[in-house]
XYZ file of C-alpha atoms in Angstrom:
583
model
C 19.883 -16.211 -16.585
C 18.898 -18.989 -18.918
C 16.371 -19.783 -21.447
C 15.098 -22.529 -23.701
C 12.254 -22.267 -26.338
C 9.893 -24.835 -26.491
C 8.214 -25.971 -30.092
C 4.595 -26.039 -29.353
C 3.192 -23.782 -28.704
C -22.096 0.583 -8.238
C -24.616 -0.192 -7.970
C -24.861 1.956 -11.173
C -27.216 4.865 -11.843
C -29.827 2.373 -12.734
C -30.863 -1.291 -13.046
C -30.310 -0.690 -17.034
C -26.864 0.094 -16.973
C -26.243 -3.716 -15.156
C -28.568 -4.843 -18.003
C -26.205 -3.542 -20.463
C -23.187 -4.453 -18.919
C -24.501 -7.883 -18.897
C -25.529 -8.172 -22.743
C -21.989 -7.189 -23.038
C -20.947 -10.791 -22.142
C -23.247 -12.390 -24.728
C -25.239 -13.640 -21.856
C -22.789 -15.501 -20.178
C -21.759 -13.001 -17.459
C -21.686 -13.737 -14.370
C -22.598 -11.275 -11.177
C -20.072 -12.002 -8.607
C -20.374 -9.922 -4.721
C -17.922 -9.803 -2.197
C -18.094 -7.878 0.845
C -14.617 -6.739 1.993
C -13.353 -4.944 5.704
C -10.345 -3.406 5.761
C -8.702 -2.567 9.155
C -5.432 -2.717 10.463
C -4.267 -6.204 12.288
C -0.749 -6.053 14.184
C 1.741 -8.520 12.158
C 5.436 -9.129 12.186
C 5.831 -10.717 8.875
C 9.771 -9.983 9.146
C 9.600 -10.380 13.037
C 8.933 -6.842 13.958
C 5.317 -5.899 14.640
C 3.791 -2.811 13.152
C 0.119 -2.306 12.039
C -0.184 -4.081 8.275
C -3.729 -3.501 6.234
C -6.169 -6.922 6.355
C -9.110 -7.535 4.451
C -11.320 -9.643 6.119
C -8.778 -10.121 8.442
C -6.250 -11.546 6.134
C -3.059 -10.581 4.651
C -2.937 -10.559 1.796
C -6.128 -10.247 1.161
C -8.796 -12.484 -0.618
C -7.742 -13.763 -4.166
C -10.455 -12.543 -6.655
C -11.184 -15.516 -8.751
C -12.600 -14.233 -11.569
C -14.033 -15.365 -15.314
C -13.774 -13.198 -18.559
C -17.056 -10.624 -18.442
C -17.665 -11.055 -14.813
C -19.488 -8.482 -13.511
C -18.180 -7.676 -9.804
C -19.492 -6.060 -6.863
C -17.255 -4.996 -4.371
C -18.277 -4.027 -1.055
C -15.818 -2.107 0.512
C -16.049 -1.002 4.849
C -13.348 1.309 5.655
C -12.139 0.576 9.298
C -8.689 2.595 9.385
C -7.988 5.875 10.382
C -7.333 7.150 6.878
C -9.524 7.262 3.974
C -9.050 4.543 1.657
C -8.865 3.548 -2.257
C -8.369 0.400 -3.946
C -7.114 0.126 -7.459
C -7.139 -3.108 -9.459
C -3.562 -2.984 -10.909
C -4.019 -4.577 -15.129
C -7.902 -4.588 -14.945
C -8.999 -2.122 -18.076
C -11.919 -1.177 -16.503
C -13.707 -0.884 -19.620
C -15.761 1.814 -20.234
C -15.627 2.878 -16.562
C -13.099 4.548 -14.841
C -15.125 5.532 -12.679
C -14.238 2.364 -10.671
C -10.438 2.766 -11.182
C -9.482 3.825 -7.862
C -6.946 6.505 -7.720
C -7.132 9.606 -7.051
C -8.245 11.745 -9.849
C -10.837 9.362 -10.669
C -12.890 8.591 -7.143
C -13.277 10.690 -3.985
C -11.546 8.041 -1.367
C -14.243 6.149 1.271
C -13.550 7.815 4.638
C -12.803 6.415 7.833
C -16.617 4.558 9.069
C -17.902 4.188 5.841
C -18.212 2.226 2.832
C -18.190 2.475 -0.894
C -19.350 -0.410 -3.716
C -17.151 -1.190 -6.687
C -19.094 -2.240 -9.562
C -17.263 -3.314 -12.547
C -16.918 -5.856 -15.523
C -13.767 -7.554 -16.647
C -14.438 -7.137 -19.997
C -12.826 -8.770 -22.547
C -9.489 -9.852 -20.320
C -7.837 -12.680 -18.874
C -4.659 -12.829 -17.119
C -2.949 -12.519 -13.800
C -3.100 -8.919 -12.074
C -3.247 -7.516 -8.577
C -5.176 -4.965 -6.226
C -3.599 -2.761 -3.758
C -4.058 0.448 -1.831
C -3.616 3.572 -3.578
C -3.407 6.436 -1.224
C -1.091 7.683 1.159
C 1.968 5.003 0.821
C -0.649 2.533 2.528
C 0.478 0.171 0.350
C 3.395 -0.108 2.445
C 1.359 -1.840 5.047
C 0.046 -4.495 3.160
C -3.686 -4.442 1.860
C -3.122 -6.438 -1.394
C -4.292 -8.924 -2.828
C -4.207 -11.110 -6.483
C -6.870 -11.246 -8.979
C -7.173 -14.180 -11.817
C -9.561 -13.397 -14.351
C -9.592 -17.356 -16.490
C -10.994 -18.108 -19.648
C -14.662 -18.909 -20.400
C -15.241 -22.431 -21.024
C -15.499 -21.900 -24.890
C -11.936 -20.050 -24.918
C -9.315 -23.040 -24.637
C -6.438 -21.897 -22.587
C -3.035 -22.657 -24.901
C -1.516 -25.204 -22.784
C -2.869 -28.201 -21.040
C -4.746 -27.692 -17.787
C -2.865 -27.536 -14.287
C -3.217 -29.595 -11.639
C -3.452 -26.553 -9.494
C -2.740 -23.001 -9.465
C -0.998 -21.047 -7.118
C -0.639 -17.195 -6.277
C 3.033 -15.810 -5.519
C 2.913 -12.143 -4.257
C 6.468 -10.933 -3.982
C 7.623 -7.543 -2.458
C 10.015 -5.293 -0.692
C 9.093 -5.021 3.490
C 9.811 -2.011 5.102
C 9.387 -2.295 9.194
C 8.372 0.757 9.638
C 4.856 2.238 10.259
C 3.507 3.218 6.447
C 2.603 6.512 8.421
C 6.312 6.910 9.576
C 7.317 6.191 6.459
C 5.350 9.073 4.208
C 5.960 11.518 6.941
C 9.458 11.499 5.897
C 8.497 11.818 2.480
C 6.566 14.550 3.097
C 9.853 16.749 4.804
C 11.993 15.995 2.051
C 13.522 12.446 2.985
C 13.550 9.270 1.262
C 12.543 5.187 1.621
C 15.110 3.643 3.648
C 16.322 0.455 1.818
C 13.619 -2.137 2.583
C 14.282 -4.902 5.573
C 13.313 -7.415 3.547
C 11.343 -9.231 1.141
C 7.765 -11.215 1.583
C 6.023 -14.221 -0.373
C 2.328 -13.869 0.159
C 3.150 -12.176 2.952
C 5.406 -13.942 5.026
C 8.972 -13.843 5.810
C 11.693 -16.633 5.116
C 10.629 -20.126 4.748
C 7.170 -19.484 6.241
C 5.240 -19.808 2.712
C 4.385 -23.225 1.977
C 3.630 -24.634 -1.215
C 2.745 -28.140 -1.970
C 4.060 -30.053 -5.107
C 2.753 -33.527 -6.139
C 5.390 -35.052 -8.278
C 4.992 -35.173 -11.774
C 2.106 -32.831 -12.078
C 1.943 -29.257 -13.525
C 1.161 -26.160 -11.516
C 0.800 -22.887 -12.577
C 2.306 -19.652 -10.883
C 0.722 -16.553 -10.975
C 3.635 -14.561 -10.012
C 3.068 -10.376 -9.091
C 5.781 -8.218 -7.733
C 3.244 -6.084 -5.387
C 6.352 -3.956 -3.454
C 7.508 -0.359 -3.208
C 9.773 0.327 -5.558
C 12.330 -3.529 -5.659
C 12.742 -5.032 -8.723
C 13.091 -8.791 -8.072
C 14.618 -11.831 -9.695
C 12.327 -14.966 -9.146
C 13.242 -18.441 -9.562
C 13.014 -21.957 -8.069
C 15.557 -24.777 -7.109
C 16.224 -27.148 -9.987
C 12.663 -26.463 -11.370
C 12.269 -24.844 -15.127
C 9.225 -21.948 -15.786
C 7.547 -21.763 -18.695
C 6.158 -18.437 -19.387
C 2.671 -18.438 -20.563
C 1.245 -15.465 -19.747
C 1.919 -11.684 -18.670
C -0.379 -9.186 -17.618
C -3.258 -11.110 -19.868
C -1.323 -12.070 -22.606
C -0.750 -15.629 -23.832
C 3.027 -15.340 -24.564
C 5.100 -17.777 -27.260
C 5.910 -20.224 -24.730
C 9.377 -20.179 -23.506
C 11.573 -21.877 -20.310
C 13.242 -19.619 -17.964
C 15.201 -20.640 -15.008
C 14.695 -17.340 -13.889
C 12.328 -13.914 -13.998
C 12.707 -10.220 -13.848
C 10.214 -9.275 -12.297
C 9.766 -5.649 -11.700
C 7.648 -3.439 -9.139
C 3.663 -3.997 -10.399
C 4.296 -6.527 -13.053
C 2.867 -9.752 -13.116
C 3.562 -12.826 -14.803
C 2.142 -16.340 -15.584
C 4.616 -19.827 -15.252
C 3.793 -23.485 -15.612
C 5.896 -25.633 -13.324
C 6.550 -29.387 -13.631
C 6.793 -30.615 -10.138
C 10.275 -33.083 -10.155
C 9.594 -36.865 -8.944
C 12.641 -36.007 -6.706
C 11.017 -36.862 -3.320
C 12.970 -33.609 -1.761
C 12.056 -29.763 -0.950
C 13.290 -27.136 -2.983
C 13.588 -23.616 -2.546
C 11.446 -20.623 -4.280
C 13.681 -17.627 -3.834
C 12.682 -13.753 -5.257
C 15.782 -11.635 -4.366
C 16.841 -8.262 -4.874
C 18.188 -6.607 -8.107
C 20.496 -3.852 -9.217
C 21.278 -3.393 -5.052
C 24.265 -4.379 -3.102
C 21.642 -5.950 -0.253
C 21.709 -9.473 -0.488
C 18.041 -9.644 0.425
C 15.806 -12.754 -0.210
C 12.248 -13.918 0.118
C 12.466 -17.664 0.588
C 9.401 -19.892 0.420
C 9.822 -23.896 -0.153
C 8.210 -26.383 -2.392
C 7.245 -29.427 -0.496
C 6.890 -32.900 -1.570
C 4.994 -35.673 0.173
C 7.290 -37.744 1.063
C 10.151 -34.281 1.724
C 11.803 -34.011 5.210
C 13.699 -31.156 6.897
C 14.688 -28.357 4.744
C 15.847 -28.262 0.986
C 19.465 -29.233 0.382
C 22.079 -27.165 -1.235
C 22.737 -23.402 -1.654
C 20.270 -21.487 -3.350
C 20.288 -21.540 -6.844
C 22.504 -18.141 -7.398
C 21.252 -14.825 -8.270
C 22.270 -12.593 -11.481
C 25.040 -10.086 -11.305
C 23.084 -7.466 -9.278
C 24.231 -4.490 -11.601
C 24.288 -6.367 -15.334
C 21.378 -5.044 -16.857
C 21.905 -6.731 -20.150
C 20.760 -9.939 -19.554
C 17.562 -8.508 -18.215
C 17.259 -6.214 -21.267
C 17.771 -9.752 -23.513
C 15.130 -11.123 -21.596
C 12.673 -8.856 -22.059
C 12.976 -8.671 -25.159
C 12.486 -12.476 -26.034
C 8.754 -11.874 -24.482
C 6.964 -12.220 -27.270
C 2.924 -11.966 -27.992
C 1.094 -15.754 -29.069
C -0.191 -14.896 -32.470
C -1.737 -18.078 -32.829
C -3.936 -18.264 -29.874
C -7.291 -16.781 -28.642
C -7.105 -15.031 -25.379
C -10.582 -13.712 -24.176
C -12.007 -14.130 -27.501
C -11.847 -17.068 -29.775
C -9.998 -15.202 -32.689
C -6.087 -15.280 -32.629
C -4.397 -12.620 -30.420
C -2.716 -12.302 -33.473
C -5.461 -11.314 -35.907
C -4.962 -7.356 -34.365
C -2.338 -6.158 -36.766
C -1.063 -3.262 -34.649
C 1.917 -2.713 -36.820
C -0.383 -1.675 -39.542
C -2.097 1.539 -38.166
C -1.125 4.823 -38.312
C 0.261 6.866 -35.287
C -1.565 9.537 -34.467
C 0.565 11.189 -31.969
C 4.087 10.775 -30.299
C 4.822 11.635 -26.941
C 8.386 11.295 -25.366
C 7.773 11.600 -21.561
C 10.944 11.673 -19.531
C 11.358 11.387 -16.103
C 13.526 13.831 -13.499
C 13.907 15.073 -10.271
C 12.966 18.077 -8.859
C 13.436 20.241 -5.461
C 10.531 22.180 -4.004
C 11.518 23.882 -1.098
C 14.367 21.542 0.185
C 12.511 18.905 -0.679
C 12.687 16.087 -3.294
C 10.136 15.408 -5.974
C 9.719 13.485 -9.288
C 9.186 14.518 -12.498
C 7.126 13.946 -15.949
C 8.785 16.599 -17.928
C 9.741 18.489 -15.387
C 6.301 18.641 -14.146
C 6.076 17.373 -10.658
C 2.188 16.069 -10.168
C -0.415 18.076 -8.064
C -3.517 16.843 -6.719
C -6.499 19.332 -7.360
C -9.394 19.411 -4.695
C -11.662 17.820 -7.002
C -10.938 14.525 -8.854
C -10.114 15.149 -12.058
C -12.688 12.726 -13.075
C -15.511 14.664 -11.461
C -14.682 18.121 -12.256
C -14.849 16.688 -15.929
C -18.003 15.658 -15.619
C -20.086 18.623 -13.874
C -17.380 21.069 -16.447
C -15.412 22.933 -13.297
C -12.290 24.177 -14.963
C -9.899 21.549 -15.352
C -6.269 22.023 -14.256
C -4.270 22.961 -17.639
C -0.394 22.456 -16.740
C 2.228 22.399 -20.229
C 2.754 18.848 -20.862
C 6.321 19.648 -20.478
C 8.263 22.863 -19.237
C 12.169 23.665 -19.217
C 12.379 24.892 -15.727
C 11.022 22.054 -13.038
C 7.501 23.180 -11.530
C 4.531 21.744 -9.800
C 1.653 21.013 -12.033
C -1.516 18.884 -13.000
C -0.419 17.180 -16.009
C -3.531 16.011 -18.247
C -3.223 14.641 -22.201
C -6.024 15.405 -24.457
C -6.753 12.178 -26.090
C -9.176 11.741 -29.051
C -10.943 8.509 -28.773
C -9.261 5.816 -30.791
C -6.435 7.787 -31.812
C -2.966 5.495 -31.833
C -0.256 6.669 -29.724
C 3.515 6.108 -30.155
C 4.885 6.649 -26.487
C 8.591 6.969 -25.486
C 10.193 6.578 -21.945
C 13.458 8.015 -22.042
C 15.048 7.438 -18.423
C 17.725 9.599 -18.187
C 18.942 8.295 -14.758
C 21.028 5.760 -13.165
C 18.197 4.266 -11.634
C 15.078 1.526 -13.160
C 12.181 3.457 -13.907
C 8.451 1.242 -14.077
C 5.650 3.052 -15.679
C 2.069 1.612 -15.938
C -0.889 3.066 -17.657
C -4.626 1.867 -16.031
C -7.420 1.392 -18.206
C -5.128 -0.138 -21.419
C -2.646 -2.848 -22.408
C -0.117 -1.566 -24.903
C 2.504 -2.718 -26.953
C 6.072 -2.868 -25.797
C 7.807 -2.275 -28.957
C 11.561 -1.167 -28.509
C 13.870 -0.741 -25.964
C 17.525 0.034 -25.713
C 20.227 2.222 -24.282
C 21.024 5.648 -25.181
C 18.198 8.465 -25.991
C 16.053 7.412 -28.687
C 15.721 9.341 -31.590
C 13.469 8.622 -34.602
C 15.760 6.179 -36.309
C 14.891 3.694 -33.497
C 12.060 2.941 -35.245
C 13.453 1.216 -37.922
C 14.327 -1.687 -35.117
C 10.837 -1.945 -33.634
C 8.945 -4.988 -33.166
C 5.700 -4.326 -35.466
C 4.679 -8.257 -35.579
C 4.866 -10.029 -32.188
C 5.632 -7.611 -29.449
C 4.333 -8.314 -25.715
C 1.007 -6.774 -25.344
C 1.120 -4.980 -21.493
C 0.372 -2.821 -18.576
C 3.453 -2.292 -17.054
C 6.924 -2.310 -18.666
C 10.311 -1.387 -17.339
C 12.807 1.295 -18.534
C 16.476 0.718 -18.079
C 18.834 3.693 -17.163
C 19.641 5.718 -19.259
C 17.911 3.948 -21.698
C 14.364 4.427 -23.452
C 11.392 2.049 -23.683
C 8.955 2.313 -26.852
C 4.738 1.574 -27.061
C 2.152 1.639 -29.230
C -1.244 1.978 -27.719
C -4.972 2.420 -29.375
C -6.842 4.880 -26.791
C -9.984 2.660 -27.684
C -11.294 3.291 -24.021
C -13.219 6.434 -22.429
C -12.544 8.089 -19.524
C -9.631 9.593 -17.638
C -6.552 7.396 -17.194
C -3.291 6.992 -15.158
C -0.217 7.061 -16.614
C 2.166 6.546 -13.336
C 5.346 5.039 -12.303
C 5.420 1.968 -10.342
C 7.755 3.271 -7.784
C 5.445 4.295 -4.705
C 8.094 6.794 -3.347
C 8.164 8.265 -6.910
C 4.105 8.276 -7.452
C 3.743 9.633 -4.355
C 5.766 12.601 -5.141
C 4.566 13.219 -8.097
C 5.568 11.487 -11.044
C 2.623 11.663 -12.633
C 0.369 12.248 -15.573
C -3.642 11.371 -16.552
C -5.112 11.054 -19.964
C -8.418 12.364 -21.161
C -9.702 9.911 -23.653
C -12.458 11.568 -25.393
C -14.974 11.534 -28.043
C -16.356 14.606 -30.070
C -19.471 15.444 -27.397
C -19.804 19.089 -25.926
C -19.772 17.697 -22.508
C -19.062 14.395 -21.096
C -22.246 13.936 -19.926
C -23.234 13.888 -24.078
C -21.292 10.577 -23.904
C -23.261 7.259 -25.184
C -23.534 4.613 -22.565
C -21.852 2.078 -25.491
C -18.537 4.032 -24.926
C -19.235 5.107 -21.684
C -20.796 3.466 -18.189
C -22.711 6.541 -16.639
C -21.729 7.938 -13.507
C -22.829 5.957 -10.524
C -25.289 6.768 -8.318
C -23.373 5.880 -4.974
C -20.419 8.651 -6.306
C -18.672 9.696 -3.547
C -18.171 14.120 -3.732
C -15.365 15.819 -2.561
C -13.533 18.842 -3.021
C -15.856 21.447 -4.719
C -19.169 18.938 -5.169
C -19.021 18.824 -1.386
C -22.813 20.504 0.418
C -23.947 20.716 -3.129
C -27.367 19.522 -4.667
C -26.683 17.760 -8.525
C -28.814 16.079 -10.840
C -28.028 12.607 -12.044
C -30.057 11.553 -14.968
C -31.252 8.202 -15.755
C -30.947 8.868 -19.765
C -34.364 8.356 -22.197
C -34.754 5.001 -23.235
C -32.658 3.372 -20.094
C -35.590 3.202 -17.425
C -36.622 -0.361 -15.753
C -38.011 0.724 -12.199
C -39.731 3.933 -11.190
C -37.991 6.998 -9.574
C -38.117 5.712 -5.586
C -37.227 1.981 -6.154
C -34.025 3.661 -8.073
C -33.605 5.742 -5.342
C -33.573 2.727 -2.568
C -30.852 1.506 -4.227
C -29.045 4.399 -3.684
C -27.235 4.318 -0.286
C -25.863 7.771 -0.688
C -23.175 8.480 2.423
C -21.772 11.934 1.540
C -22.595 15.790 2.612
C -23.576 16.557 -1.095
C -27.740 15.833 -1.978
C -28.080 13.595 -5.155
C -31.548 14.081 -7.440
C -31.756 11.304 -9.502
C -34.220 11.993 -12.477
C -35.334 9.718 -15.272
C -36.303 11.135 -18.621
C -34.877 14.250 -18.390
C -36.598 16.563 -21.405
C -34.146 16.599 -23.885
C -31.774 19.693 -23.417
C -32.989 19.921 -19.918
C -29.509 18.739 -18.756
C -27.645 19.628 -15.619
């Protein structure tokens, strides 16, 4: 692969909390509402039908087009069989993970009913992605993109595009998503995938219209299973801008890595060739030759692009995609959701707090496979994490580690704001992809071998990609620094569905100094919603939600109208609870 450089550069326990979230913006945030059905539509992207997940009856779903402090309500109507989470893969969810959308932090919307998302983009732009979190259903579609731009007194780093585009790429497996975790669950494994989509469609069904001489801009997300995936275009030059809401020194590629749940941001100068051209995202470190294949089209094109495609990397030479990850490098100079340089957080000057070196394995559990964070394969409690936190059930406590493989719930005590020096170490022949929700964090080293302390005499302290999901090589390790300057209970998973799914992985407990969670000051915490969803242990119980002193705008029933409460449990909602009077 090639590169040049270029010189220049929910509704929420009351009206109050909305109020606040809005103030947050400096009064210009926005309220956005969309109102979302997901059922199941039969589709034969590759030419084999099977039931795929629609929103709204497309696939993939809606693009949320969003705006830095946005506040956004989303309605969703579960019409599968299954119940049903969305997570919003890159959005921090500031303050809130109670809107995250896995499954320690929400009870999942069952089949019939329907559940609100109410969140703010706070402080973010960049390109990201939503997708189904539960029961592999991600591997029948139900994803979407999300752009969250600037605010019109941010200036973007790079002259305006004529138009932006969305470019979902992905591994297709055509087999039922229900066939497919079934055989997960008796100890088998993904088949390879039979092939690979662009926004959903198969070979040279995506369509994408260049005017010549104009700039477009890719938003580019590789929303698959568990396929990393080399993107490029047909005599056409990217220029990185942006990854995972970044602003990136601004560098030409003539091809991506692009690995499972990363996203990435490319300006593309259309050619005043009057000709088609391909756009091609094929399969890495694999002997399949499989390829999604979409085409550019000019006015005045005809028939199909000419030529081969433009050739692939060596499909097992990781180097060059170790090189050019590393030459991602953070925009010092340039504002990103705020007007002061991206550059003017001097990460390399704070002290670690804590280092973690979290390695995965692979375990068996009664003839069958699982995966491994420290030889703890991941559990699921009844009770979301999240929730047992809250009303103080006992919280799982697994070792964070343990010499002889087991099944656990792994959960990191995390003083808020600490700084935290995280290692990947990938002993295996395989690519690993972890991604932590809730935070970007620095990708400071990577390299072969097992790391050791003297590694960090080579890190990156100045200009290193800021990020939500990175890649570790085998048997290699992959270094970040991350500030834990946001509450709440976090995932830390990898990328790989089959992986998550059987276990590999971990949650953090960011927390502050309060007894009890519920001691937790709406400035570093959003309160928990009054539409919660129980489960588990909360089910066919009664539990007091306060409103806290000081918060009140509307009296006790017009709060309670708002509240369209759709579980077994009963829900008081009080306001101005006598202090110490807490549930």
């Amino acid at each position: 692969m090639k590169m040049k450089l270029q010189s220049t550069t929910t509704i929420l326990i009351c009206i109050s909390t909305l109020l606040l979230l809005l103030r947050g913006g400096a009064g210009e945030s926005e309220r956005v509402f969309y109102d979302w059905v997901v059922s199941f539509s039969t589709l034969a992207p590759l030419g084999v039908e099977k039931q795929v997940i629609v929103l709204n009856d497309q696939f993939p779903g809606p693009t949320l087009n969003l705006t830095t402090n946005d506040v956004v309500n989303i309605n969703i109507h579960n019409n599968l069989t299954d119940p049903f989470l969305m997570t919003w893969n890159g959005v921090q969810m500031r303050r809130n993970s109670w809107q995250d959308g896995v499954q320690e932090t929400n009870c999942p919307i069952l089949p019939g009913q329907n559940w609100t998302y109410s969140f703010q983009v706070k402080d973010q732009i960049g390109s990201f992605f939503y997708f189904p979190s539960l029961f592999l259903q991600k591997a029948a579609g139900g994803y979407g993109a999300i752009r969250v731009n600037n605010r019109v007194v941010i200036p973007v780093p790079f002259l305006r595009p004529y138009k932006e585009h969305d470019v979902l790429i992905g591994d297709w497996y055509n087999a039922d998503h229900r066939d497919l975790r079934a055989s997960l669950d008796v100890g088998g494994t993904l088949p390879k995938p039979d092939g690979i989509l662009i926004n959903g469609a198969g070979p040279n069904q995506t369509v994408i219209d260049f005017e010549p001489g104009f700039v477009y801009r890719l938003r580019i997300s590789n929303v698959g299973l568990r396929t990393s995936l080399n993107f490029r275009i047909q005599d056409h030059w990217m220029l990185l801008v942006e990854v995972e809401g970044s602003y990136t020194v601004q560098q030409y590629y003539d091809s991506l890595d692009i690995h499972v749940g990363q996203s990435y941001s490319v300006l593309v100068t259309a050619n005043t060739n009057q000709s088609s051209f391909y756009m091609i995202a094929s399969c890495l470190y694999t002997s399949d030759q499989l390829a999604g294949v979409a085409i550019i089209h000019y006015p005045d094109s005809q028939g199909d692009p000419f030529g081969p495609f433009p050739p692939r990397p060596d499909s097992f030479d990781y180097l060059p995609s170790l090189w050019q990850a590393r030459s991602i490098r953070w925009n010092l100079s340039v504002g990103a959701a705020r007007p002061n340089p991206q550059g003017s957080y001097h990460y390399g000057s704070i002290n670690i707090s804590r280092t973690l070196v979290l390695e995965n394995g692979v375990m068996e559990e009664e003839n069958r496979r699982r995966y491994t964070v420290n030889g703890v394969s991941f559990v699921h409690p009844s009770t979301p994490l999240k929730l047992a936190d809250y009303f103080q059930f006992t919280v799982p406590d697994t070792p964070l580690s343990a010499s002889n493989p087991l099944l656990g719930t792994s959960v990191i005590d995390a003083p808020y704001k600490d700084f935290f020096h995280i290692i990947f170490q990938n002993p295996l022949e395989t690519l690993q992809t972890w991604h932590l929700d809730g935070y970007n964090f620095f990708v400071v080293g990577m390299d072969y071998g097992v790391w050791n302390e003297s590694m960090m005499e080579k890190y990156n302290m100045v200009d290193a990609i800021s990020r939500s999901t990175v890649q570790v090589y085998p048997l290699s390790w992959t270094a970040i620094l991350v500030k834990l300057d946001n509450y709440g209970i976090w995932n830390l998973r990898s990328q790989n569905a089959e992986k998550w799914y059987l276990g590999q992985e971990l949650y953090l407990r960011v927390h502050g100094k309060e007894n009890s969670p519920r001691d937790v000051s709406t400035r570093d915490e959003a309160p928990i919603p009054a539409n919660v969803i129980m489960c588990g242990r909360l089910l066919n119980q009664t539990l007091a939600i306060y409103c806290w002193k000081g918060q009140r705008q509307m009296k006790g029933k017009q709060v309670m109208d708002l509240v369209p409460y759709t579980s077994s449990s009963s829900v008081i909602l009080l306001l101005d609870p006598p202090d110490g009077d807490r549930p």
